[in-house]
Amino acid sequence: MSSFEFDDQAFKRIAQEALEKVAAEQTAELEQLRQQYTGAPLDAIRPALQQLFARYDGKITESDLSEWAQRIQDGTRIQLTADDIDWNA
């Protein structure tokens, strides 16, 4: 007979770390877009942003897309952070 014990705390820590890693990766990609597209037309920036989100199977609203494209055009750094996972939801 074998025994298995699930380490709930370790699972939660790993999940949170994974979320933080994705946020850091996306922030790095947004920084690359900022460096590449500062001053570029919004029509060039919007598709690049949409592609970034599509790579992560994510979606971005039209209003956020416009806001973020404007920030990139202006040369403003965008940093994503991972909220703590709400395990009670």
mmCIF file of C-alpha atoms in Angstrom:
data_model
loop_
_atom_site.group_PDB
_atom_site.id
_atom_site.type_symbol
_atom_site.label_atom_id
_atom_site.label_comp_id
_atom_site.label_asym_id
_atom_site.label_seq_id
_atom_site.Cartn_x
_atom_site.Cartn_y
_atom_site.Cartn_z
ATOM 1 C CA MET A 1 0.000 0.000 0.000
ATOM 2 C CA SER A 2 1.321 3.440 -0.876
ATOM 3 C CA SER A 3 0.617 6.707 0.836
ATOM 4 C CA PHE A 4 0.220 10.121 -0.729
ATOM 5 C CA GLU A 5 0.081 13.423 1.060
ATOM 6 C CA PHE A 6 -0.758 16.575 -0.839
ATOM 7 C CA ASP A 7 1.256 19.586 0.303
ATOM 8 C CA ASP A 8 -1.299 22.376 -0.008
ATOM 9 C CA GLN A 9 1.124 25.128 1.013
ATOM 10 C CA ALA A 10 3.751 24.009 -1.501
ATOM 11 C CA PHE A 11 1.121 23.911 -4.249
ATOM 12 C CA LYS A 12 -0.033 27.436 -3.410
ATOM 13 C CA ARG A 13 3.549 28.720 -3.360
ATOM 14 C CA ILE A 14 4.330 27.147 -6.751
ATOM 15 C CA ALA A 15 1.136 28.554 -8.293
ATOM 16 C CA GLN A 16 1.892 32.059 -6.988
ATOM 17 C CA GLU A 17 5.490 31.862 -8.246
ATOM 18 C CA ALA A 18 4.248 30.799 -11.692
ATOM 19 C CA LEU A 19 1.876 33.759 -11.805
ATOM 20 C CA GLU A 20 4.688 36.122 -10.821
ATOM 21 C CA LYS A 21 6.933 34.627 -13.520
ATOM 22 C CA VAL A 22 4.317 35.256 -16.227
ATOM 23 C CA ALA A 23 3.867 38.857 -15.043
ATOM 24 C CA ALA A 24 7.641 39.390 -15.210
ATOM 25 C CA GLU A 25 7.821 37.856 -18.706
ATOM 26 C CA GLN A 26 4.996 40.056 -19.956
ATOM 27 C CA THR A 27 6.583 43.138 -18.388
ATOM 28 C CA ALA A 28 9.842 42.347 -20.213
ATOM 29 C CA GLU A 29 7.965 41.987 -23.509
ATOM 30 C CA LEU A 30 6.108 45.250 -22.902
ATOM 31 C CA GLU A 31 9.466 46.916 -22.268
ATOM 32 C CA GLN A 32 10.723 45.619 -25.614
ATOM 33 C CA LEU A 33 7.627 47.041 -27.298
ATOM 34 C CA ARG A 34 8.204 50.377 -25.554
ATOM 35 C CA GLN A 35 11.803 50.505 -26.776
ATOM 36 C CA GLN A 36 10.799 49.528 -30.300
ATOM 37 C CA TYR A 37 7.642 51.614 -30.692
ATOM 38 C CA THR A 38 8.167 54.837 -28.706
ATOM 39 C CA GLY A 39 6.996 57.594 -31.031
ATOM 40 C CA ALA A 40 5.525 55.141 -33.557
ATOM 41 C CA PRO A 41 1.969 55.475 -34.883
ATOM 42 C CA LEU A 42 -0.741 53.900 -32.737
ATOM 43 C CA ASP A 43 -1.813 51.813 -35.743
ATOM 44 C CA ALA A 44 1.588 50.081 -35.612
ATOM 45 C CA ILE A 45 1.564 49.578 -31.841
ATOM 46 C CA ARG A 46 -1.946 48.155 -31.438
ATOM 47 C CA PRO A 47 -1.319 44.949 -33.479
ATOM 48 C CA ALA A 48 1.965 44.337 -31.638
ATOM 49 C CA LEU A 49 0.144 44.579 -28.306
ATOM 50 C CA GLN A 50 -2.607 42.257 -29.518
ATOM 51 C CA GLN A 51 0.018 39.710 -30.577
ATOM 52 C CA LEU A 52 1.657 39.873 -27.166
ATOM 53 C CA PHE A 53 -1.627 39.085 -25.437
ATOM 54 C CA ALA A 54 -2.470 36.357 -27.948
ATOM 55 C CA ARG A 55 0.832 34.593 -27.161
ATOM 56 C CA TYR A 56 -0.384 34.237 -23.587
ATOM 57 C CA ASP A 57 -3.913 33.221 -24.654
ATOM 58 C CA GLY A 58 -5.103 36.492 -23.204
ATOM 59 C CA LYS A 59 -7.436 39.154 -24.372
ATOM 60 C CA ILE A 60 -7.215 42.912 -24.034
ATOM 61 C CA THR A 61 -10.214 45.229 -24.143
ATOM 62 C CA GLU A 62 -10.358 47.945 -26.781
ATOM 63 C CA SER A 63 -10.092 50.655 -24.127
ATOM 64 C CA ASP A 64 -7.023 49.028 -22.522
ATOM 65 C CA LEU A 65 -5.491 48.426 -25.944
ATOM 66 C CA SER A 66 -5.847 52.112 -26.785
ATOM 67 C CA GLU A 67 -4.532 53.219 -23.385
ATOM 68 C CA TRP A 68 -1.536 50.896 -23.450
ATOM 69 C CA ALA A 69 -0.696 51.747 -27.065
ATOM 70 C CA GLN A 70 -0.716 55.424 -26.119
ATOM 71 C CA ARG A 71 1.577 54.755 -23.158
ATOM 72 C CA ILE A 72 4.001 52.842 -25.371
ATOM 73 C CA GLN A 73 3.901 55.609 -27.979
ATOM 74 C CA ASP A 74 4.696 58.122 -25.218
ATOM 75 C CA GLY A 75 7.580 55.981 -23.960
ATOM 76 C CA THR A 76 5.925 55.190 -20.633
ATOM 77 C CA ARG A 77 7.029 51.945 -18.993
ATOM 78 C CA ILE A 78 4.252 49.439 -18.245
ATOM 79 C CA GLN A 79 4.874 46.992 -15.422
ATOM 80 C CA LEU A 80 2.553 44.117 -14.633
ATOM 81 C CA THR A 81 2.373 42.686 -11.149
ATOM 82 C CA ALA A 82 0.796 39.473 -9.954
ATOM 83 C CA ASP A 83 -1.837 39.824 -7.282
ATOM 84 C CA ASP A 84 -1.875 37.189 -4.599
ATOM 85 C CA ILE A 85 -4.123 34.307 -5.569
ATOM 86 C CA ASP A 86 -7.387 34.355 -3.640
ATOM 87 C CA TRP A 87 -7.750 30.713 -2.639
ATOM 88 C CA ASN A 88 -11.142 31.410 -1.058
ATOM 89 C CA ALA A 89 -12.828 32.479 -4.285
#
